[in-house]
């Protein structure tokens, strides 16, 4: 009986306050959509950065039939160049692990990689001392011409641009997201306050006849939590849409090289989902808890 | 059942509503609180169910120093104290039956208890035929009966009544007093604040008179004066 009482009261409150409830839900939705998107992008940027960690900007992929002499020649060539601060040899196993991570949700690609491990070649990864694009470019051309080298990529500029833009976007979204989160909290606070006002006579009678504080509070707490949760569910719609957009972009010929790193793994996507839902519940509980502690006197 | 020991109550703005009030009310007594407006009658009642707390002195209800009750136990104190008011405090959207049932539901009484207790108490106050009416469809006297039913349905030890006949004509008031008398005869302690001279004079019960927050008279089988 307690359960159906609580469910009934919570639902009645939500319905009675419909405009304020909708405003609260929408604000939660927008703020959490921004938050969730930031989180998703942030993890994408981490993926990209991981690939270029240590400031690696030049990658020389090697042919699978490369000989030891050709390898030695390449290493000597690199060592002779003072503008290379350090370099690293990445073997097939590491490259394979990296590719599997990048293509976490691209089953077709994963299967192809599993079947033909040689698709992902070994590579040398070089970090320059100077930030001299031309020098690196000319060195890259020389490297590419050496026997045993499959291909040389210098994705520094494009990656930096994308990372830079995305970091700016993230920061802007975070600021707006936090602002809206505060607005959402205040709206929930007010929605609960209105609900308490609408039910002030009931509350008065409940206190008089000896209803416990817990009993009086629960429907209002639940009302706030439901608002937060519904907002979070709408926000997840936006997060999934963003994720799909990123996946599409990553499949597009022109942006593939840059975008594929940005696609979050399924683990990261679910992490974002959980964070958004928890945040929704927390905002709802905090808003209603705040209203109750301020306006419900024992 | 209720003991005031040197109780002082000071509201915000330095209003001294009670100044060193001491009184003991035994189980099963019927006590009138009288005195001019602002003398502290309602304050005394609100202190008993801990709607307010005393600034000085101690108050015992059913043997417990209620200042020492932690806030989560206050609701359990209130389950032993029924309250009725001049303005009834009924819920306008609920029927008579629902208003009374509400008092049991919100303290977690099981459904079958509600189903047997509510009709029984409505019969006691003579409103079984109005169970499905809304408060606005009742006369003032009938509304006060509903509020008495709600206050008494949980069989409290104490019934506090703050000017329960304040809005009623003399004939209806007599009916309400008969009901309160009946409730008192079941062993329930009744404390009633009132300005109604004729009621106090005809009932011939204990009278505590307050003036400026002090007890100026405490008389068994007293009159309004
Ligand atoms: N919540 C409050 N805050 C501040 N002052 C209050 C409060 N309640 C009562 N008072 C003051 O305390 C004094 C006693 O008030 P109380 O309500 O106890 O009087 P009363 O005897 O019940 O009067 P009445 O017969 O008019 O109901 C009055 O001066 C009143 O203004
Ligand atoms: Mg009063």
Coordinates of C-alpha atoms and ligand atoms in Angstrom, one line a residue:
Chain A
X1 CA 0.0 0.0 0.0
X2 CA 2.9 2.3 0.8
X3 CA 4.3 1.7 -2.7
X4 CA 1.1 2.5 -4.6
X5 CA 0.6 5.5 -2.4
X6 CA 4.1 6.8 -3.2
X7 CA 3.7 6.0 -7.0
X8 CA 0.4 7.8 -7.1
X9 CA 1.6 10.9 -5.3
X10 CA 4.7 11.2 -7.4
X11 CA 2.7 10.9 -10.6
X12 CA 0.1 13.4 -9.4
X13 CA 2.8 15.9 -8.5
X14 CA 4.4 15.6 -11.9
X15 CA 1.1 16.1 -13.7
X16 CA 0.0 19.0 -11.6
X17 CA 3.1 20.9 -12.3
X18 CA 3.3 20.1 -16.0
X19 CA 4.8 23.3 -17.3
X20 CA 7.5 23.6 -14.7
X21 CA 8.2 19.9 -15.0
X22 CA 8.6 20.1 -18.8
X23 CA 11.0 23.1 -18.4
X24 CA 13.0 21.2 -15.8
X25 CA 13.2 18.1 -18.0
X26 CA 14.2 20.1 -21.1
X27 CA 16.9 21.9 -19.2
X28 CA 18.3 18.7 -17.8
X29 CA 18.1 17.2 -21.3
X30 CA 20.1 20.0 -23.0
X31 CA 22.7 20.3 -20.3
X32 CA 23.3 16.6 -20.1
X33 CA 23.3 16.3 -23.9
X34 CA 26.2 18.8 -23.9
X35 CA 27.9 17.0 -21.0
X36 CA 27.6 13.6 -22.6
X37 CA 28.8 14.8 -26.0
X38 CA 31.8 16.5 -24.4
X39 CA 32.6 13.3 -22.6
X40 CA 32.3 11.3 -25.8
X41 CA 34.4 13.7 -27.8
X42 CA 36.9 13.9 -25.0
X43 CA 37.5 10.2 -25.1
X44 CA 37.7 10.4 -28.9
X45 CA 40.4 13.0 -28.6
X46 CA 42.2 10.8 -26.1
X47 CA 42.2 8.0 -28.6
X48 CA 43.7 10.2 -31.3
X49 CA 46.2 11.6 -28.9
X50 CA 47.2 8.2 -27.8
X51 CA 48.1 7.4 -31.3
X52 CA 50.3 10.5 -31.5
X53 CA 51.5 10.4 -28.0
X54 CA 55.1 11.3 -27.4
X55 CA 54.5 13.9 -30.2
X56 CA 55.0 11.3 -32.9
X57 CA 54.3 13.0 -36.2
X58 CA 56.0 10.9 -38.9
X59 CA 55.1 7.3 -39.4
X60 CA 57.1 5.1 -41.8
X61 CA 55.1 1.9 -42.5
X62 CA 57.2 -1.0 -43.5
X63 CA 56.7 -3.6 -46.2
X64 CA 56.1 -7.1 -44.9
X65 CA 59.0 -8.5 -46.8
X66 CA 61.5 -6.1 -45.5
X67 CA 65.0 -7.5 -44.9
X68 CA 67.2 -6.9 -41.9
X69 CA 69.7 -5.0 -44.0
X70 CA 67.0 -2.6 -45.2
X71 CA 65.9 -2.2 -41.6
X72 CA 69.5 -1.3 -40.5
X73 CA 69.7 1.2 -43.4
X74 CA 66.6 2.9 -42.3
X75 CA 67.7 3.1 -38.6
X76 CA 71.1 4.5 -39.7
X77 CA 69.3 7.1 -41.8
X78 CA 67.1 8.1 -38.9
X79 CA 70.1 8.3 -36.5
X80 CA 72.0 10.5 -38.9
X81 CA 69.2 13.1 -38.8
X82 CA 69.7 15.5 -35.8
X83 CA 66.2 16.9 -36.2
X84 CA 64.8 13.6 -35.0
X85 CA 64.6 13.8 -31.2
X86 CA 63.7 10.2 -30.7
X87 CA 62.1 7.4 -32.5
X88 CA 60.4 4.1 -31.8
X89 CA 59.9 0.9 -33.6
X90 CA 56.4 -0.4 -33.4
X91 CA 56.1 -4.1 -34.1
X92 CA 53.1 -5.9 -35.7
X93 CA 51.6 -7.0 -32.4
X94 CA 51.4 -3.5 -31.0
X95 CA 50.1 -2.1 -34.3
X96 CA 47.5 -4.8 -34.4
X97 CA 46.3 -4.1 -30.9
X98 CA 46.1 -0.4 -31.8
X99 CA 44.0 -1.1 -34.9
X100 CA 41.7 -3.4 -33.1
X101 CA 41.0 -0.6 -30.6
X102 CA 40.4 2.0 -33.3
X103 CA 38.0 -0.3 -35.1
X104 CA 36.3 -1.6 -31.9
X105 CA 32.9 -1.2 -33.3
X106 CA 33.6 -2.0 -37.0
X107 CA 33.1 -5.7 -37.0
X108 CA 33.8 -6.2 -40.7
X109 CA 37.1 -4.4 -40.3
X110 CA 38.0 -6.3 -37.2
X111 CA 37.3 -9.6 -38.9
X112 CA 39.5 -8.6 -41.8
X113 CA 42.3 -7.6 -39.4
X114 CA 42.0 -10.9 -37.6
X115 CA 42.2 -12.8 -40.8
X116 CA 45.1 -10.9 -42.3
X117 CA 47.3 -9.6 -39.5
X118 CA 49.8 -8.4 -42.2
X119 CA 47.3 -5.7 -43.1
X120 CA 48.7 -3.6 -40.3
X121 CA 52.3 -3.2 -41.0
X122 CA 55.3 -2.5 -38.7
X123 CA 56.4 1.0 -38.5
X124 CA 58.9 3.5 -37.3
X125 CA 57.5 6.5 -35.4
X126 CA 59.6 9.6 -35.4
X127 CA 59.5 12.7 -33.1
X128 CA 61.2 15.8 -34.4
X129 CA 63.1 18.3 -32.2
X130 CA 62.1 21.3 -34.2
X131 CA 58.6 22.1 -35.1
X132 CA 59.7 22.5 -38.7
X133 CA 57.1 21.1 -41.1
X134 CA 59.2 21.5 -44.2
X135 CA 62.2 19.7 -42.8
X136 CA 60.0 16.8 -41.7
X137 CA 58.3 16.8 -45.1
X138 CA 61.6 16.5 -46.9
X139 CA 62.8 13.8 -44.6
X140 CA 59.5 12.0 -45.1
X141 CA 60.0 12.0 -48.8
X142 CA 63.5 10.6 -48.5
X143 CA 62.3 7.9 -46.1
X144 CA 59.5 7.0 -48.5
X145 CA 62.0 6.4 -51.2
X146 CA 64.1 3.9 -49.2
X147 CA 63.8 0.2 -50.0
X148 CA 61.5 -1.7 -47.6
X149 CA 59.3 1.3 -46.8
X150 CA 55.7 1.0 -47.7
X151 CA 54.4 4.4 -47.0
X152 CA 55.2 7.5 -44.9
X153 CA 52.4 9.5 -43.3
X154 CA 52.7 12.9 -41.7
X155 CA 49.3 13.7 -40.3
X156 CA 50.5 16.3 -37.8
X157 CA 48.8 19.3 -39.3
X158 CA 45.4 17.8 -39.9
X159 CA 45.4 16.0 -36.5
X160 CA 46.4 19.2 -34.7
X161 CA 43.6 21.1 -36.4
X162 CA 41.0 18.6 -35.5
X163 CA 42.2 18.2 -32.0
X164 CA 42.4 21.9 -31.6
X165 CA 38.9 22.5 -32.9
X166 CA 37.5 19.7 -30.9
X167 CA 39.2 20.9 -27.7
X168 CA 37.7 24.3 -28.2
X169 CA 34.3 22.9 -28.8
X170 CA 34.6 20.7 -25.8
X171 CA 35.5 23.6 -23.6
X172 CA 32.6 25.7 -24.9
X173 CA 30.2 22.9 -24.4
X174 CA 31.4 22.2 -21.0
X175 CA 30.9 25.8 -19.9
X176 CA 27.5 26.0 -21.4
X177 CA 26.7 22.5 -20.0
X178 CA 27.7 23.5 -16.5
X179 CA 25.7 26.7 -16.7
X180 CA 22.6 24.8 -17.9
X181 CA 23.2 22.2 -15.2
X182 CA 22.9 24.8 -12.6
X183 CA 19.8 26.2 -14.3
X184 CA 18.4 22.6 -14.3
X185 CA 19.1 22.3 -10.6
X186 CA 17.3 25.5 -9.9
X187 CA 14.4 24.6 -12.1
X188 CA 14.0 21.3 -10.3
X189 CA 14.3 23.1 -7.0
X190 CA 11.5 25.3 -8.0
X191 CA 9.3 22.6 -9.5
X192 CA 9.5 20.7 -6.2
X193 CA 8.9 23.9 -4.2
X194 CA 5.8 24.5 -6.3
X195 CA 4.7 20.9 -5.8
X196 CA 5.2 21.4 -2.0
X197 CA 3.2 24.6 -2.2
X198 CA 0.4 23.0 -4.0
X199 CA 0.4 20.3 -1.4
X200 CA 1.0 22.4 1.6
X201 CA -2.3 21.4 3.2
X202 CA -1.6 17.7 2.8
X203 CA 1.9 18.2 4.2
X204 CA 0.4 20.0 7.2
X205 CA -2.1 17.3 7.9
X206 CA 0.5 14.6 7.4
X207 CA 2.8 16.2 9.9
X208 CA -0.1 16.6 12.4
X209 CA -1.2 13.0 12.2
X210 CA 2.4 11.8 12.6
X211 CA 3.6 10.7 9.1
X212 CA 7.3 10.3 9.2
X213 CA 9.6 12.8 7.4
X214 CA 10.7 10.0 5.2
X215 CA 7.1 9.3 4.2
X216 CA 6.5 13.0 3.4
X217 CA 9.7 13.4 1.5
X218 CA 9.8 10.4 -0.7
X219 CA 7.2 11.4 -3.3
X220 CA 9.0 14.8 -3.7
X221 CA 12.4 13.2 -4.0
X222 CA 11.1 10.8 -6.5
X223 CA 9.5 13.6 -8.5
X224 CA 12.9 15.3 -8.7
X225 CA 14.6 12.1 -9.6
X226 CA 12.1 11.2 -12.3
X227 CA 12.5 14.7 -13.9
X228 CA 16.3 14.3 -13.9
X229 CA 16.1 10.8 -15.3
X230 CA 13.7 11.7 -18.1
X231 CA 16.0 14.6 -19.0
X232 CA 18.9 12.2 -19.0
X233 CA 17.1 9.8 -21.3
X234 CA 16.5 12.6 -23.8
X235 CA 20.1 13.6 -23.5
X236 CA 21.2 10.1 -24.4
X237 CA 19.3 10.4 -27.6
X238 CA 21.6 13.3 -28.5
X239 CA 24.6 11.4 -27.4
X240 CA 23.8 8.4 -29.6
X241 CA 23.1 10.8 -32.5
X242 CA 26.5 12.3 -32.1
X243 CA 28.1 8.9 -31.9
X244 CA 26.4 7.8 -35.1
X245 CA 27.5 11.0 -36.8
X246 CA 31.1 10.3 -35.8
X247 CA 30.8 6.8 -37.1
X248 CA 29.4 7.9 -40.4
X249 CA 32.2 10.5 -40.7
X250 CA 34.8 7.9 -39.9
X251 CA 33.5 5.8 -42.8
X252 CA 33.6 8.7 -45.3
X253 CA 36.7 8.5 -47.6
X254 CA 37.8 12.0 -47.2
X255 CA 37.8 12.2 -43.4
X256 CA 38.5 8.6 -42.5
X257 CA 42.1 9.0 -41.5
X258 CA 41.3 11.8 -39.1
X259 CA 37.9 10.8 -37.9
X260 CA 38.3 7.1 -37.2
X261 CA 40.3 7.8 -34.1
X262 CA 37.5 9.9 -32.7
X263 CA 34.9 7.2 -32.7
X264 CA 34.5 6.1 -29.1
X265 CA 34.8 2.4 -28.4
X266 CA 31.6 0.7 -27.2
X267 CA 33.1 0.6 -23.7
X268 CA 33.5 4.4 -23.8
X269 CA 30.0 4.9 -25.2
X270 CA 28.5 2.8 -22.3
X271 CA 30.6 4.7 -19.8
X272 CA 29.1 7.9 -21.2
X273 CA 25.6 6.5 -21.0
X274 CA 26.1 5.5 -17.3
X275 CA 27.6 8.9 -16.4
X276 CA 24.7 10.8 -18.1
X277 CA 22.1 8.7 -16.3
X278 CA 23.8 9.0 -12.9
X279 CA 24.2 12.7 -13.4
X280 CA 20.5 13.0 -14.2
X281 CA 19.5 11.2 -11.0
X282 CA 22.0 13.2 -9.0
X283 CA 20.7 16.5 -10.3
X284 CA 17.1 15.5 -9.6
X285 CA 17.9 14.2 -6.1
X286 CA 20.0 17.3 -5.3
X287 CA 17.3 19.7 -6.5
X288 CA 14.5 18.1 -4.6
X289 CA 16.7 17.4 -1.6
X290 CA 17.6 21.1 -1.5
X291 CA 13.9 22.2 -1.8
X292 CA 12.9 19.8 1.0
X293 CA 15.7 20.9 3.3
X294 CA 14.9 24.5 2.7
X295 CA 11.1 24.5 2.7
X296 CA 10.0 21.5 4.7
X297 CA 10.2 22.3 8.4
X298 CA 9.8 19.5 10.8
Chain B
X1 CA -0.1 12.8 31.0
X2 CA 1.0 16.3 30.2
X3 CA 3.3 18.3 32.5
X4 CA 4.6 21.9 32.0
X5 CA 7.5 22.8 34.2
X6 CA 8.3 26.5 34.2
X7 CA 7.9 26.8 30.5
X8 CA 8.8 30.0 28.6
X9 CA 8.3 30.4 25.0
X10 CA 9.8 33.4 23.1
X11 CA 8.9 33.8 19.4
X12 CA 11.0 35.6 16.9
X13 CA 10.9 39.4 17.5
X14 CA 11.2 38.8 21.3
X15 CA 7.5 38.1 21.7
X16 CA 7.1 36.3 25.1
X17 CA 4.1 34.1 24.5
X18 CA 4.5 32.0 27.7
X19 CA 6.4 33.0 30.8
X20 CA 7.1 30.4 33.4
X21 CA 4.0 28.2 32.9
X22 CA 3.7 25.2 35.2
X23 CA 0.7 22.8 35.1
X24 CA 0.0 19.1 35.2
X25 CA -2.8 17.5 33.3
X26 CA -3.7 13.9 34.3
X27 CA -4.7 11.1 32.0
X28 CA -8.4 11.3 31.2
X29 CA -8.8 14.9 32.2
X30 CA -10.8 17.5 30.2
X31 CA -9.2 20.9 30.4
X32 CA -10.3 24.3 29.0
X33 CA -7.6 26.9 28.2
X34 CA -9.2 30.3 28.4
X35 CA -7.9 33.9 28.3
X36 CA -7.8 36.9 26.1
X37 CA -6.5 36.8 22.5
X38 CA -2.7 36.6 22.4
X39 CA -2.5 35.2 26.0
X40 CA -0.7 32.0 24.8
X41 CA -3.4 29.3 24.5
X42 CA -2.5 28.1 21.0
X43 CA 1.2 28.3 21.9
X44 CA 0.6 25.9 24.8
X45 CA -1.1 23.4 22.4
X46 CA 1.6 23.7 19.8
X47 CA 4.2 23.0 22.4
X48 CA 2.5 19.8 23.4
X49 CA 2.8 18.2 20.0
X50 CA 6.2 19.8 19.4
X51 CA 5.1 22.0 16.6
X52 CA 7.1 24.5 18.7
X53 CA 9.8 24.0 21.2
X54 CA 10.1 25.6 24.6
X55 CA 12.9 28.1 25.2
X56 CA 13.0 27.4 28.9
X57 CA 11.6 24.8 31.2
X58 CA 10.5 21.3 30.4
X59 CA 7.5 19.6 29.0
X60 CA 6.6 16.0 29.6
X61 CA 4.1 14.1 27.5
X62 CA 3.2 10.5 28.4
X63 CA 6.2 10.5 30.7
X64 CA 8.7 11.7 28.1
X65 CA 10.7 15.0 28.1
X66 CA 9.7 16.0 24.6
X67 CA 12.6 18.4 24.1
X68 CA 14.9 15.3 24.2
X69 CA 13.0 13.5 21.4
X70 CA 15.1 13.3 18.3
X71 CA 13.4 14.7 15.3
X72 CA 12.7 11.3 13.7
X73 CA 10.7 10.3 16.8
X74 CA 8.5 13.4 16.8
X75 CA 6.0 11.8 14.3
X76 CA 5.6 8.9 16.8
X77 CA 4.8 11.4 19.5
X78 CA 2.2 13.0 17.2
X79 CA 0.5 9.6 16.6
X80 CA -0.5 9.7 20.2
X81 CA -2.0 13.3 19.9
X82 CA -5.0 14.2 17.8
X83 CA -5.5 17.8 16.8
X84 CA -8.6 19.8 15.7
X85 CA -8.8 23.4 14.7
X86 CA -11.2 26.2 14.2
X87 CA -10.7 25.9 10.4
X88 CA -11.0 22.1 10.3
X89 CA -8.0 21.7 8.0
X90 CA -9.8 19.2 5.8
X91 CA -8.4 18.4 2.3
X92 CA -10.8 19.9 -0.2
X93 CA -10.1 17.4 -3.0
X94 CA -10.8 14.3 -0.8
X95 CA -14.1 12.9 0.3
X96 CA -15.1 12.6 3.9
X97 CA -14.0 8.9 3.9
X98 CA -10.7 9.7 2.1
X99 CA -9.9 12.5 4.5
X100 CA -10.2 10.2 7.5
X101 CA -8.5 7.3 5.7
X102 CA -5.6 9.6 4.8
X103 CA -4.6 10.0 8.5
X104 CA -4.2 6.2 8.7
X105 CA -2.6 5.7 5.3
X106 CA 0.2 8.2 5.8
X107 CA 1.3 6.5 9.0
X108 CA 1.5 3.2 7.2
X109 CA -1.6 1.4 8.7
X110 CA -2.5 -1.6 6.7
X111 CA -5.4 -1.5 4.3
X112 CA -7.7 -3.8 6.3
X113 CA -7.3 -1.6 9.4
X114 CA -8.3 1.4 7.3
X115 CA -11.3 -0.4 5.9
X116 CA -12.6 -1.3 9.4
X117 CA -11.6 1.8 11.4
X118 CA -12.8 4.5 9.0
X119 CA -16.5 3.4 8.8
X120 CA -16.5 2.8 12.6
X121 CA -15.3 6.3 13.4
X122 CA -17.6 7.9 10.9
X123 CA -20.4 6.1 12.6
X124 CA -19.2 7.4 16.0
X125 CA -19.3 11.0 14.7
X126 CA -22.7 10.4 13.0
X127 CA -21.5 10.9 9.4
X128 CA -21.7 7.4 7.9
X129 CA -24.2 8.7 5.3
X130 CA -21.8 11.5 4.2
X131 CA -18.8 9.3 3.6
X132 CA -18.7 10.1 -0.1
X133 CA -19.3 13.8 0.1
X134 CA -16.6 16.5 -0.3
X135 CA -16.0 18.8 2.6
X136 CA -17.5 21.7 0.7
X137 CA -20.8 19.8 0.6
X138 CA -21.0 19.7 4.4
X139 CA -22.1 22.2 7.0
X140 CA -19.5 23.7 9.4
X141 CA -20.5 21.4 12.2
X142 CA -20.3 18.4 9.9
X143 CA -16.9 19.4 8.7
X144 CA -15.7 19.7 12.3
X145 CA -17.0 16.2 13.0
X146 CA -15.0 14.9 10.1
X147 CA -11.9 16.6 11.5
X148 CA -12.7 15.0 14.9
X149 CA -13.0 11.6 13.2
X150 CA -9.6 12.2 11.5
X151 CA -8.0 13.2 14.8
X152 CA -9.5 10.3 16.7
X153 CA -9.4 7.5 14.2
X154 CA -5.9 6.4 15.4
X155 CA -7.2 6.4 19.1
X156 CA -4.7 8.9 20.4
X157 CA -4.1 9.3 24.1
X158 CA -4.6 13.1 23.9
X159 CA -6.9 15.3 21.9
X160 CA -5.9 19.0 21.4
X161 CA -8.7 21.3 20.3
X162 CA -7.9 24.9 19.3
X163 CA -11.2 26.8 19.3
X164 CA -13.1 24.0 17.7
X165 CA -16.4 25.8 18.0
X166 CA -15.0 29.2 16.9
X167 CA -16.9 29.1 13.6
X168 CA -20.0 27.4 14.7
X169 CA -23.4 28.5 16.0
X170 CA -24.3 27.7 19.6
X171 CA -26.6 24.7 18.8
X172 CA -24.0 23.1 16.5
X173 CA -21.3 23.8 19.1
X174 CA -23.3 21.9 21.7
X175 CA -23.3 18.9 19.4
X176 CA -19.5 19.1 18.9
X177 CA -19.0 19.4 22.7
X178 CA -21.1 16.3 23.2
X179 CA -18.9 14.4 20.9
X180 CA -15.7 15.7 22.6
X181 CA -17.2 14.7 25.9
X182 CA -17.9 11.2 24.6
X183 CA -14.3 10.9 23.4
X184 CA -13.1 12.1 26.8
X185 CA -15.1 9.4 28.5
X186 CA -13.2 6.7 26.6
X187 CA -10.1 7.8 28.6
X188 CA -8.7 10.3 26.1
X189 CA -7.2 13.4 27.7
X190 CA -8.8 16.5 26.1
X191 CA -7.2 20.0 26.1
X192 CA -9.4 22.7 24.5
X193 CA -8.6 26.3 24.0
X194 CA -11.7 28.4 23.7
X195 CA -13.4 31.8 24.0
X196 CA -16.8 30.2 24.3
X197 CA -18.1 31.3 27.7
X198 CA -21.4 29.3 27.6
X199 CA -19.6 26.1 26.7
X200 CA -17.1 26.4 29.6
X201 CA -19.8 27.3 32.0
X202 CA -22.1 24.4 31.1
X203 CA -19.4 21.7 30.9
X204 CA -18.1 22.5 34.4
X205 CA -14.6 21.1 33.8
X206 CA -11.1 22.2 34.9
X207 CA -10.3 25.7 33.6
X208 CA -6.8 27.1 33.1
X209 CA -6.8 30.8 32.5
X210 CA -3.9 32.5 30.8
X211 CA -3.0 36.2 30.7
X212 CA 0.1 37.6 29.0
X213 CA 1.6 34.2 29.0
X214 CA 1.1 33.4 32.6
X215 CA -1.4 31.1 34.3
X216 CA -3.6 33.4 36.4
X217 CA -6.2 30.7 37.4
X218 CA -6.3 26.9 37.5
X219 CA -9.6 25.7 38.8
X220 CA -11.3 22.3 38.9
X221 CA -14.9 22.4 37.7
X222 CA -14.4 26.1 36.8
X223 CA -16.3 28.7 34.8
X224 CA -15.2 31.1 32.1
X225 CA -15.5 34.0 34.4
Ligands
LIG1 N1 4.6 32.0 15.0 C1 4.6 33.1 15.7 N2 5.6 34.0 15.6 C2 5.7 35.1 16.3 N3 4.8 35.4 17.3 C3 3.8 34.5 17.5 C4 3.7 33.3 16.8 N4 2.6 32.7 17.2 C5 2.1 33.4 18.2 N5 2.8 34.5 18.4 C6 2.5 35.5 19.4 O1 2.5 34.9 20.7 C7 1.5 35.4 21.5 C8 0.6 34.3 21.9 O2 -0.1 33.8 20.8 P1 -1.1 32.6 20.8 O3 -1.5 32.3 19.4 O4 -0.6 31.5 21.6 O5 -2.3 33.3 21.5 P2 -3.8 32.7 21.8 O6 -4.0 32.7 23.2 O7 -4.0 31.4 21.1 O8 -4.7 33.8 21.0 P3 -6.1 33.7 20.3 O9 -7.1 33.6 21.3 O10 -6.2 34.9 19.5 O11 -6.0 32.5 19.4 C9 0.8 36.5 20.7 O12 1.4 37.7 21.1 C10 1.2 36.2 19.3 O13 1.3 37.4 18.5
LIG2 MG1 -5.1 30.8 19.4

